[in-house]
mmCIF file of C-alpha atoms and ligand atoms in Angstrom:
data_model
loop_
_atom_site.group_PDB
_atom_site.id
_atom_site.type_symbol
_atom_site.label_atom_id
_atom_site.label_comp_id
_atom_site.label_asym_id
_atom_site.label_seq_id
_atom_site.Cartn_x
_atom_site.Cartn_y
_atom_site.Cartn_z
ATOM 1 C CA MET A 1 -18.017 9.806 74.150
ATOM 2 C CA ALA A 2 -20.463 11.757 75.523
ATOM 3 C CA ALA A 3 -17.163 13.914 77.580
ATOM 4 C CA SER A 4 -15.147 14.227 74.206
ATOM 5 C CA ASN A 5 -17.438 15.740 72.637
ATOM 6 C CA PHE A 6 -18.342 18.046 75.573
ATOM 7 C CA VAL A 7 -14.511 19.499 74.942
ATOM 8 C CA ARG A 8 -14.662 19.489 71.666
ATOM 9 C CA ARG A 9 -16.982 21.606 71.921
ATOM 10 C CA GLY A 10 -16.118 23.654 74.598
ATOM 11 C CA ALA A 11 -12.755 24.254 72.418
ATOM 12 C CA GLY A 12 -15.342 26.055 69.659
ATOM 13 C CA VAL A 13 -15.226 23.507 67.166
ATOM 14 C CA PRO A 14 -18.790 22.818 65.100
ATOM 15 C CA ALA A 15 -20.018 19.162 66.211
ATOM 16 C CA GLU A 16 -21.443 16.602 64.555
ATOM 17 C CA ALA A 17 -25.058 16.448 65.720
ATOM 18 C CA PRO A 18 -27.277 14.283 65.487
ATOM 19 C CA ASP A 19 -29.958 14.760 63.593
ATOM 20 C CA GLY A 20 -32.657 16.845 64.920
ATOM 21 C CA GLU A 21 -29.864 18.289 67.395
ATOM 22 C CA ARG A 22 -28.155 21.336 66.313
ATOM 23 C CA PRO A 23 -24.185 21.183 66.956
ATOM 24 C CA ARG A 24 -23.716 23.187 70.709
ATOM 25 C CA ALA A 25 -20.675 25.196 69.542
ATOM 26 C CA ASP A 26 -20.244 27.039 72.942
ATOM 27 C CA LYS A 27 -21.059 24.256 75.475
ATOM 28 C CA GLY A 28 -18.634 23.639 78.082
ATOM 29 C CA PRO A 29 -17.927 24.367 81.479
ATOM 30 C CA GLN A 30 -17.643 27.880 80.669
ATOM 31 C CA GLY A 31 -20.110 28.323 77.358
ATOM 32 C CA THR A 32 -23.526 29.284 78.249
ATOM 33 C CA GLY A 33 -24.525 25.865 76.979
ATOM 34 C CA ASP A 34 -28.490 25.303 76.111
ATOM 35 C CA ALA A 35 -28.741 28.305 79.153
ATOM 36 C CA LEU A 36 -29.676 31.068 77.122
ATOM 37 C CA GLN A 37 -30.258 31.875 73.625
ATOM 38 C CA VAL A 38 -30.478 35.335 71.229
ATOM 39 C CA THR A 39 -31.364 35.045 67.738
ATOM 40 C CA ARG A 40 -32.634 38.334 65.719
ATOM 41 C CA GLU A 41 -35.072 38.733 62.970
ATOM 42 C CA ALA A 42 -34.571 42.946 61.351
ATOM 43 C CA ARG A 43 -38.227 44.526 59.772
ATOM 44 C CA ASP A 44 -36.754 47.579 58.063
ATOM 45 C CA GLN A 45 -35.168 50.192 60.493
ATOM 46 C CA THR A 46 -36.224 48.239 63.784
ATOM 47 C CA LEU A 47 -34.140 44.431 64.289
ATOM 48 C CA VAL A 48 -36.210 42.896 67.287
ATOM 49 C CA VAL A 49 -34.151 40.515 69.751
ATOM 50 C CA ARG A 50 -35.588 38.576 71.371
ATOM 51 C CA VAL A 51 -33.870 36.089 74.272
ATOM 52 C CA VAL A 52 -34.915 32.989 76.009
ATOM 53 C CA GLY A 53 -33.064 31.510 78.808
ATOM 54 C CA ASP A 54 -31.445 32.682 81.889
ATOM 55 C CA LEU A 55 -29.802 36.126 81.811
ATOM 56 C CA ASP A 56 -26.313 35.341 85.142
ATOM 57 C CA ILE A 57 -23.426 35.372 85.135
ATOM 58 C CA ARG A 58 -22.914 33.009 82.177
ATOM 59 C CA THR A 59 -24.194 34.218 79.642
ATOM 60 C CA ALA A 60 -24.478 38.012 79.823
ATOM 61 C CA ALA A 61 -21.297 38.186 78.170
ATOM 62 C CA THR A 62 -22.533 36.122 74.981
ATOM 63 C CA PHE A 63 -25.800 38.234 74.888
ATOM 64 C CA ARG A 64 -23.742 41.484 75.408
ATOM 65 C CA GLN A 65 -22.090 40.253 72.111
ATOM 66 C CA GLN A 66 -24.704 39.665 69.909
ATOM 67 C CA VAL A 67 -26.532 42.520 70.424
ATOM 68 C CA ASP A 68 -23.768 44.668 70.114
ATOM 69 C CA GLU A 69 -22.357 43.450 66.719
ATOM 70 C CA TRP A 70 -26.332 42.889 65.981
ATOM 71 C CA PHE A 71 -27.709 45.942 66.978
ATOM 72 C CA LEU A 72 -24.748 49.542 67.192
ATOM 73 C CA ALA A 73 -22.509 47.555 64.458
ATOM 74 C CA SER A 74 -26.129 47.636 61.678
ATOM 75 C CA ASP A 75 -27.733 50.305 60.951
ATOM 76 C CA HIS A 76 -31.120 49.573 62.891
ATOM 77 C CA ARG A 77 -32.505 52.988 63.896
ATOM 78 C CA ARG A 78 -34.428 51.059 66.936
ATOM 79 C CA LEU A 79 -33.727 47.955 69.318
ATOM 80 C CA VAL A 80 -36.790 45.482 70.480
ATOM 81 C CA LEU A 81 -35.631 43.337 72.767
ATOM 82 C CA ASN A 82 -37.622 40.754 73.879
ATOM 83 C CA LEU A 83 -36.489 40.299 77.481
ATOM 84 C CA SER A 84 -40.454 37.996 77.719
ATOM 85 C CA ARG A 85 -38.620 34.791 78.381
ATOM 86 C CA VAL A 86 -35.741 35.225 80.555
ATOM 87 C CA THR A 87 -36.280 32.811 82.816
ATOM 88 C CA PHE A 88 -33.368 33.772 85.578
ATOM 89 C CA LEU A 89 -31.920 36.942 85.806
ATOM 90 C CA ASP A 90 -29.298 38.320 88.195
ATOM 91 C CA SER A 91 -27.442 41.776 88.553
ATOM 92 C CA THR A 92 -25.004 40.712 86.316
ATOM 93 C CA GLY A 93 -27.516 40.106 83.569
ATOM 94 C CA LEU A 94 -29.237 43.990 85.012
ATOM 95 C CA GLY A 95 -26.161 45.714 83.837
ATOM 96 C CA ALA A 96 -25.543 43.674 80.423
ATOM 97 C CA VAL A 97 -29.038 45.003 79.488
ATOM 98 C CA LEU A 98 -28.830 48.398 81.663
ATOM 99 C CA GLY A 99 -24.660 48.488 79.903
ATOM 100 C CA ARG A 100 -27.446 48.001 76.219
ATOM 101 C CA VAL A 101 -29.389 50.320 76.872
ATOM 102 C CA ARG A 102 -26.606 53.061 76.876
ATOM 103 C CA ARG A 103 -24.263 52.585 74.296
ATOM 104 C CA VAL A 104 -28.055 52.353 72.515
ATOM 105 C CA ARG A 105 -28.609 56.514 73.418
ATOM 106 C CA ASP A 106 -25.239 57.247 73.527
ATOM 107 C CA ALA A 107 -25.081 56.327 69.892
ATOM 108 C CA GLY A 108 -28.715 58.505 69.321
ATOM 109 C CA ARG A 109 -30.596 55.054 68.342
ATOM 110 C CA GLN A 110 -33.288 54.348 70.227
ATOM 111 C CA MET A 111 -34.652 50.923 72.245
ATOM 112 C CA VAL A 112 -37.633 49.497 73.995
ATOM 113 C CA ILE A 113 -37.702 46.443 75.923
ATOM 114 C CA VAL A 114 -40.569 43.878 76.447
ATOM 115 C CA PRO A 115 -39.424 42.243 79.518
ATOM 116 C CA PRO A 116 -40.479 39.344 81.427
ATOM 117 C CA GLY A 117 -41.979 39.200 84.858
ATOM 118 C CA GLY A 118 -41.831 37.492 88.503
ATOM 119 C CA VAL A 119 -39.571 38.021 90.342
ATOM 120 C CA SER A 120 -36.761 38.716 87.159
ATOM 121 C CA ARG A 121 -39.110 41.983 86.585
ATOM 122 C CA ALA A 122 -38.842 43.130 89.996
ATOM 123 C CA VAL A 123 -35.251 43.005 89.290
ATOM 124 C CA LEU A 124 -35.333 45.457 86.715
ATOM 125 C CA ASP A 125 -37.869 47.747 88.761
ATOM 126 C CA VAL A 126 -34.849 47.770 91.774
ATOM 127 C CA ALA A 127 -32.779 49.689 88.667
ATOM 128 C CA ALA A 128 -36.232 52.062 87.980
ATOM 129 C CA LEU A 129 -35.555 50.729 84.245
ATOM 130 C CA GLY A 130 -37.990 52.224 83.191
ATOM 131 C CA ARG A 131 -37.158 55.305 83.352
ATOM 132 C CA ALA A 132 -34.143 54.606 80.972
ATOM 133 C CA VAL A 133 -36.269 52.883 78.300
ATOM 134 C CA PRO A 134 -40.142 52.603 77.679
ATOM 135 C CA LEU A 135 -41.128 49.462 78.342
ATOM 136 C CA TYR A 136 -44.103 46.979 76.654
ATOM 137 C CA ARG A 137 -46.449 44.409 77.707
ATOM 138 C CA SER A 138 -45.587 42.913 74.751
ATOM 139 C CA GLU A 139 -43.229 42.709 70.843
ATOM 140 C CA ARG A 140 -46.122 43.356 69.395
ATOM 141 C CA ALA A 141 -47.047 46.148 70.967
ATOM 142 C CA ALA A 142 -43.388 47.244 70.830
ATOM 143 C CA LEU A 143 -43.684 47.272 66.967
ATOM 144 C CA ASP A 144 -47.533 48.226 66.442
ATOM 145 C CA GLU A 145 -46.149 51.198 68.407
ATOM 146 C CA GLU A 146 -43.131 51.317 65.898
ATOM 147 C CA ALA A 147 -46.133 51.596 62.739
ATOM 148 C CA GLN A 148 -47.775 54.843 64.736
ATOM 149 C CA THR A 149 -45.334 56.569 65.077
ATOM 150 C CA HIS A 150 -43.890 56.382 61.723
ATOM 151 C CA ALA A 151 -47.876 56.783 60.165
ATOM 152 C CA MET B 1 -35.953 18.612 123.651
ATOM 153 C CA PRO B 2 -33.059 19.529 121.758
ATOM 154 C CA GLU B 3 -34.254 21.330 118.247
ATOM 155 C CA ALA B 4 -32.782 19.022 115.487
ATOM 156 C CA PRO B 5 -32.338 20.625 112.444
ATOM 157 C CA TYR B 6 -33.312 17.931 110.498
ATOM 158 C CA ASN B 7 -32.444 18.462 106.590
ATOM 159 C CA HIS B 8 -28.509 20.060 105.886
ATOM 160 C CA LEU B 9 -26.360 20.452 103.295
ATOM 161 C CA ALA B 10 -22.587 20.695 102.122
ATOM 162 C CA LEU B 11 -21.124 21.049 98.881
ATOM 163 C CA GLU B 12 -17.914 22.496 97.566
ATOM 164 C CA VAL B 13 -17.356 23.797 93.595
ATOM 165 C CA PRO B 14 -14.419 25.267 92.032
ATOM 166 C CA SER B 15 -15.765 28.963 91.788
ATOM 167 C CA LEU B 16 -16.489 28.274 88.174
ATOM 168 C CA PRO B 17 -20.163 30.615 86.496
ATOM 169 C CA VAL B 18 -21.428 27.207 85.863
ATOM 170 C CA ASN B 19 -21.059 26.895 89.681
ATOM 171 C CA ALA B 20 -23.589 29.777 90.599
ATOM 172 C CA GLU B 21 -26.053 28.015 88.492
ATOM 173 C CA LEU B 22 -25.426 24.712 90.104
ATOM 174 C CA CYS B 23 -26.090 26.340 93.363
ATOM 175 C CA ARG B 24 -28.801 28.376 93.039
ATOM 176 C CA LEU B 25 -30.569 25.646 91.146
ATOM 177 C CA THR B 26 -29.452 23.396 94.370
ATOM 178 C CA VAL B 27 -30.469 25.023 97.024
ATOM 179 C CA ALA B 28 -33.907 26.028 95.138
ATOM 180 C CA VAL B 29 -34.171 21.981 95.401
ATOM 181 C CA PHE B 30 -33.409 21.952 98.718
ATOM 182 C CA ALA B 31 -36.061 24.935 99.948
ATOM 183 C CA ALA B 32 -39.029 22.886 98.155
ATOM 184 C CA GLU B 33 -39.315 21.295 101.701
ATOM 185 C CA LEU B 34 -40.804 23.911 103.189
ATOM 186 C CA PRO B 35 -43.966 25.470 102.324
ATOM 187 C CA PHE B 36 -42.131 28.877 100.012
ATOM 188 C CA THR B 37 -44.717 29.884 97.007
ATOM 189 C CA LEU B 38 -42.818 29.914 94.242
ATOM 190 C CA GLY B 39 -42.286 33.380 93.660
ATOM 191 C CA GLU B 40 -40.595 32.786 96.561
ATOM 192 C CA ILE B 41 -37.905 30.267 95.451
ATOM 193 C CA GLU B 42 -37.016 32.195 92.789
ATOM 194 C CA GLN B 43 -36.134 35.022 95.112
ATOM 195 C CA LEU B 44 -33.822 31.984 96.906
ATOM 196 C CA LYS B 45 -32.726 31.799 93.132
ATOM 197 C CA VAL B 46 -31.390 35.476 92.432
ATOM 198 C CA ALA B 47 -29.656 36.014 96.124
ATOM 199 C CA VAL B 48 -28.148 32.718 96.458
ATOM 200 C CA ALA B 49 -27.138 33.389 92.310
ATOM 201 C CA GLU B 50 -25.316 36.672 94.379
ATOM 202 C CA ALA B 51 -23.697 35.470 96.849
ATOM 203 C CA VAL B 52 -21.325 32.911 95.093
ATOM 204 C CA GLY B 53 -20.912 35.460 91.599
ATOM 205 C CA ASN B 54 -19.404 37.479 94.043
ATOM 206 C CA CYS B 55 -16.452 35.248 95.896
ATOM 207 C CA ILE B 56 -16.576 33.769 91.303
ATOM 208 C CA LEU B 57 -16.087 37.462 90.216
ATOM 209 C CA HIS B 58 -14.250 39.163 93.277
ATOM 210 C CA ALA B 59 -12.902 36.761 95.944
ATOM 211 C CA TYR B 60 -10.526 34.782 92.965
ATOM 212 C CA PRO B 61 -10.422 37.242 90.399
ATOM 213 C CA GLY B 62 -7.578 35.177 88.858
ATOM 214 C CA GLU B 63 -6.915 30.798 89.834
ATOM 215 C CA PRO B 64 -10.837 30.304 90.283
ATOM 216 C CA GLY B 65 -10.734 29.177 93.870
ATOM 217 C CA ARG B 66 -13.039 27.239 96.558
ATOM 218 C CA ILE B 67 -16.723 27.566 97.260
ATOM 219 C CA ALA B 68 -18.303 26.509 100.209
ATOM 220 C CA LEU B 69 -22.271 26.041 100.216
ATOM 221 C CA ARG B 70 -24.107 25.185 102.693
ATOM 222 C CA ALA B 71 -27.939 25.327 103.116
ATOM 223 C CA ARG B 72 -29.823 23.957 106.580
ATOM 224 C CA LEU B 73 -33.655 24.068 107.738
ATOM 225 C CA ALA B 74 -34.157 25.599 110.985
ATOM 226 C CA ASP B 75 -36.390 26.740 112.667
ATOM 227 C CA GLY B 76 -39.214 26.985 109.317
ATOM 228 C CA ALA B 77 -36.328 28.792 108.051
ATOM 229 C CA VAL B 78 -34.151 27.811 105.404
ATOM 230 C CA VAL B 79 -29.831 29.062 105.852
ATOM 231 C CA VAL B 80 -27.583 29.600 103.444
ATOM 232 C CA ASP B 81 -23.763 30.275 104.048
ATOM 233 C CA VAL B 82 -21.856 30.774 100.620
ATOM 234 C CA GLU B 83 -17.994 30.762 101.731
ATOM 235 C CA ASP B 84 -14.929 31.177 100.322
ATOM 236 C CA TRP B 85 -11.233 31.774 101.387
ATOM 237 C CA GLY B 86 -10.338 35.155 98.785
ATOM 238 C CA ARG B 87 -9.575 38.538 98.881
ATOM 239 C CA GLY B 88 -12.077 39.879 101.766
ATOM 240 C CA ILE B 89 -13.980 42.516 102.014
ATOM 241 C CA ALA B 90 -11.927 45.989 103.171
ATOM 242 C CA ASP B 91 -15.674 47.055 104.625
ATOM 243 C CA VAL B 92 -18.634 45.197 104.495
ATOM 244 C CA ALA B 93 -20.521 48.456 105.149
ATOM 245 C CA LEU B 94 -19.446 50.173 101.963
ATOM 246 C CA ALA B 95 -19.163 47.144 100.081
ATOM 247 C CA ARG B 96 -23.558 46.421 101.295
ATOM 248 C CA GLN B 97 -24.284 50.082 99.951
ATOM 249 C CA PRO B 98 -26.143 49.718 96.926
ATOM 250 C CA SER B 99 -24.223 50.542 93.131
ATOM 251 C CA TYR B 100 -20.936 50.447 94.956
ATOM 252 C CA THR B 101 -19.199 48.141 92.754
ATOM 253 C CA THR B 102 -15.030 48.097 92.771
ATOM 254 C CA SER B 103 -15.301 46.650 89.410
ATOM 255 C CA THR B 104 -14.288 48.197 86.282
ATOM 256 C CA ASP B 105 -16.835 46.581 84.447
ATOM 257 C CA PRO B 106 -18.641 49.848 83.140
ATOM 258 C CA ASP B 107 -21.194 46.806 82.976
ATOM 259 C CA HIS B 108 -20.900 46.121 87.274
ATOM 260 C CA VAL B 109 -24.042 48.008 88.730
ATOM 261 C CA GLY B 110 -23.539 46.538 92.399
ATOM 262 C CA LEU B 111 -26.563 45.928 93.190
ATOM 263 C CA GLY B 112 -25.728 42.167 94.065
ATOM 264 C CA PHE B 113 -26.033 43.013 97.553
ATOM 265 C CA ALA B 114 -28.945 44.506 97.823
ATOM 266 C CA PHE B 115 -30.744 41.730 95.758
ATOM 267 C CA MET B 116 -29.904 39.213 98.175
ATOM 268 C CA GLU B 117 -31.078 41.423 101.142
ATOM 269 C CA GLN B 118 -34.463 42.074 99.208
ATOM 270 C CA PHE B 119 -34.576 38.820 98.664
ATOM 271 C CA THR B 120 -33.989 37.098 101.959
ATOM 272 C CA ASP B 121 -35.510 38.254 105.118
ATOM 273 C CA ALA B 122 -31.884 38.470 107.023
ATOM 274 C CA LEU B 123 -28.675 38.550 106.216
ATOM 275 C CA GLU B 124 -24.958 38.571 107.300
ATOM 276 C CA VAL B 125 -21.257 39.314 106.167
ATOM 277 C CA VAL B 126 -18.877 38.225 107.645
ATOM 278 C CA SER B 127 -15.325 38.737 105.750
ATOM 279 C CA ALA B 128 -11.036 40.405 105.948
ATOM 280 C CA PRO B 129 -9.181 41.083 103.927
ATOM 281 C CA GLY B 130 -6.865 38.075 102.751
ATOM 282 C CA ARG B 131 -9.468 35.403 104.429
ATOM 283 C CA GLY B 132 -12.428 35.154 103.035
ATOM 284 C CA THR B 133 -15.597 35.861 103.280
ATOM 285 C CA LEU B 134 -18.929 34.037 104.577
ATOM 286 C CA VAL B 135 -22.108 35.270 103.596
ATOM 287 C CA ARG B 136 -25.471 34.295 105.854
ATOM 288 C CA MET B 137 -28.559 34.014 104.107
ATOM 289 C CA ARG B 138 -31.957 32.868 105.986
ATOM 290 C CA LYS B 139 -34.807 32.906 104.873
ATOM 291 C CA ARG B 140 -38.778 31.985 106.313
ATOM 292 C CA PRO B 141 -41.924 31.157 103.162
ATOM 293 C CA ALA B 142 -43.929 34.297 104.064
ATOM 294 C CA HIS B 143 -47.359 31.714 104.563
ATOM 295 C CA GLY B 144 -46.152 28.550 106.120
ATOM 296 C CA GLN B 145 -47.049 27.461 109.032
ATOM 297 C CA ASP B 146 -45.142 28.228 111.599
ATOM 298 C CA ALA B 147 -42.219 26.250 113.199
ATOM 299 C CA VAL B 148 -42.676 23.933 110.652
ATOM 300 C CA GLY B 149 -38.893 21.584 111.570
ATOM 301 C CA GLN B 150 -38.520 21.810 114.879
ATOM 302 C CA GLN B 151 -39.854 18.586 115.706
ATOM 303 C CA ALA B 152 -37.421 16.305 114.547
ATOM 304 C CA GLY B 153 -38.263 13.236 111.921
ATOM 305 C CA LEU B 154 -41.508 15.054 111.264
ATOM 306 C CA SER B 155 -41.152 16.413 107.155
ATOM 307 C CA PRO B 156 -42.778 19.237 106.767
ATOM 308 C CA ARG B 157 -43.531 19.082 103.184
ATOM 309 C CA PRO B 158 -47.114 20.218 102.248
ATOM 310 C CA GLU B 159 -49.064 18.046 99.884
ATOM 311 C CA GLU B 160 -48.217 18.178 95.540
ATOM 312 C CA GLY B 161 -49.233 20.991 93.446
ATOM 313 C CA THR B 162 -49.472 24.473 93.510
ATOM 314 C CA GLY B 163 -52.188 27.206 92.959
ATOM 315 C CA ALA B 164 -52.513 29.442 89.767
ATOM 316 C CA ASP B 165 -50.564 32.069 92.243
ATOM 317 C CA GLY B 166 -47.902 29.936 93.269
ATOM 318 C CA ARG B 167 -48.607 29.503 96.413
ATOM 319 C CA PRO B 168 -49.598 25.539 98.425
ATOM 320 C CA LEU B 169 -52.667 25.235 97.606
ATOM 321 C CA ARG B 170 -52.940 24.267 101.708
ATOM 322 C CA PRO B 171 -53.374 27.159 103.223
HETATM 323 N N1 ADP C 201 -16.988 37.601 98.171
HETATM 324 C C1 ADP C 201 -16.175 38.403 97.971
HETATM 325 N N2 ADP C 201 -14.956 38.554 97.672
HETATM 326 C C2 ADP C 201 -14.831 40.102 97.913
HETATM 327 N N3 ADP C 201 -15.069 41.249 97.776
HETATM 328 C C3 ADP C 201 -17.010 41.108 97.643
HETATM 329 C C4 ADP C 201 -16.864 39.186 97.786
HETATM 330 N N4 ADP C 201 -18.288 39.831 98.250
HETATM 331 C C5 ADP C 201 -18.712 41.219 97.961
HETATM 332 N N5 ADP C 201 -16.912 42.113 97.115
HETATM 333 C C6 ADP C 201 -17.199 43.218 97.096
HETATM 334 O O1 ADP C 201 -17.997 44.220 97.531
HETATM 335 C C7 ADP C 201 -18.650 45.006 96.370
HETATM 336 C C8 ADP C 201 -19.789 44.669 96.377
HETATM 337 O O2 ADP C 201 -20.428 43.747 95.402
HETATM 338 P P1 ADP C 201 -22.052 43.692 94.995
HETATM 339 O O3 ADP C 201 -23.134 44.310 95.680
HETATM 340 O O4 ADP C 201 -21.620 42.275 94.433
HETATM 341 O O5 ADP C 201 -21.684 44.486 93.683
HETATM 342 P P2 ADP C 201 -20.944 43.845 92.264
HETATM 343 O O6 ADP C 201 -20.948 42.075 92.877
HETATM 344 O O7 ADP C 201 -21.573 44.307 91.154
HETATM 345 O O8 ADP C 201 -19.813 44.808 92.478
HETATM 346 C C9 ADP C 201 -17.963 44.417 95.138
HETATM 347 O O9 ADP C 201 -17.877 45.173 94.339
HETATM 348 C C10 ADP C 201 -16.985 43.778 95.879
HETATM 349 O O10 ADP C 201 -15.502 44.910 96.017
HETATM 350 MG MG1 MG C 202 -21.809 41.349 93.441
#
C-alpha cells in the first residue's frame, strides 16, 4: 500500500491522506517530498516567502518556481525571503537564491534576505550575498525596516 | 604493525537527485565515528552533496548512470570517494576554478568544487573525457585526538553529547 501511494503521489494525483496528514503531491524519487516547504504571506506591498528545509539539487527548482510565480508574477514591490529555517544549502540552492536576487533586481523591485545560520550561512557568504542584497537578522527586523521606509 | 582502517563503506546508486541527500546523510553518519563537530559534519555534507550533484548534473546528462560512494576511516580522518563512469572532464584545473561552469542554466554558480575544497582538508580529482571522474576528499576533525583509529579495533567514538557550540564535550 505504501508503495502504490508512493507511485500515485509521484504522478501528481492527490492522494487521500489519513486524518491530520497532508497529501504530498510531489512525493517520489524526483519530487521534493517533505524535504522543502515554501510558504508565503502577503503584507500590503510586501510578500514574505518562508523556506523551511533543504534547499538543494532536489528542491531548488520547486523553490525557484514558487518564488517566480508568487512574487515576479504578482504586483508586490518588495520580497522578504526568510531563509532562517533552511536546514541544508548546496551550490544549486545558492544558485537558485542568487538567480531570484538577479531577477527581482531586473524587474526593478526590492528584495531582502533573512539568512540561515551555520554552514549554510558560510555557503551564502562565499557568493558575497551580503553585497548583492540587504541581510536582516530576523523577519521582524526586515519588516520593521520596511515600516520605517514607508513612514 | 600494519595499520588497519577499522571501518569502511561502499555504496552504489543511480544518478537521481534524491540520491544526493542519501549520500550526504550516509557519509555524515559514517563520519560521526570521529570526533567531528556538528559544523564539521555539516561541511562534509555540503562537500559530498556537491560531488554527487556533479555526477547527477554533469556526468550523466541524459539517462541516469552509476555513482559509487566509498568512505573509509584512516589515520584519524575520513576519506570519501565519489566516482562515476560518465562524460568526464577534459581540463580538471579549469573545472576547479571558482565560478567555472559548463552549464547553460543561468542559476548555475560553478562553485561546487570551491565548496569541496573549502569544506574538506584535501581534494583530488582524477578524470578522463568519456571515461568518468573520481573525486577524493579527506577531512580530519580539527580538535580530534591524534591518529584516532590507527589501532584496529579501538573505537574512537567520543562520549555521547556535545556542548552548546557543537563541539564534543571531551577536550
Ligand atoms: N562528475 C563530473 N562529470 C563531468 N563533468 C564534471 C563533473 N564534475 C564537474 N564537472 C565539470 O566541472 C564544472 C564545474 O563544476 P562545479 O564547480 O561543481 O560547478 P557547477 O556544477 O555549478 O557547474 C562543471 O560545470 C562540469 O563541466
Ligand atoms: Mg557542481
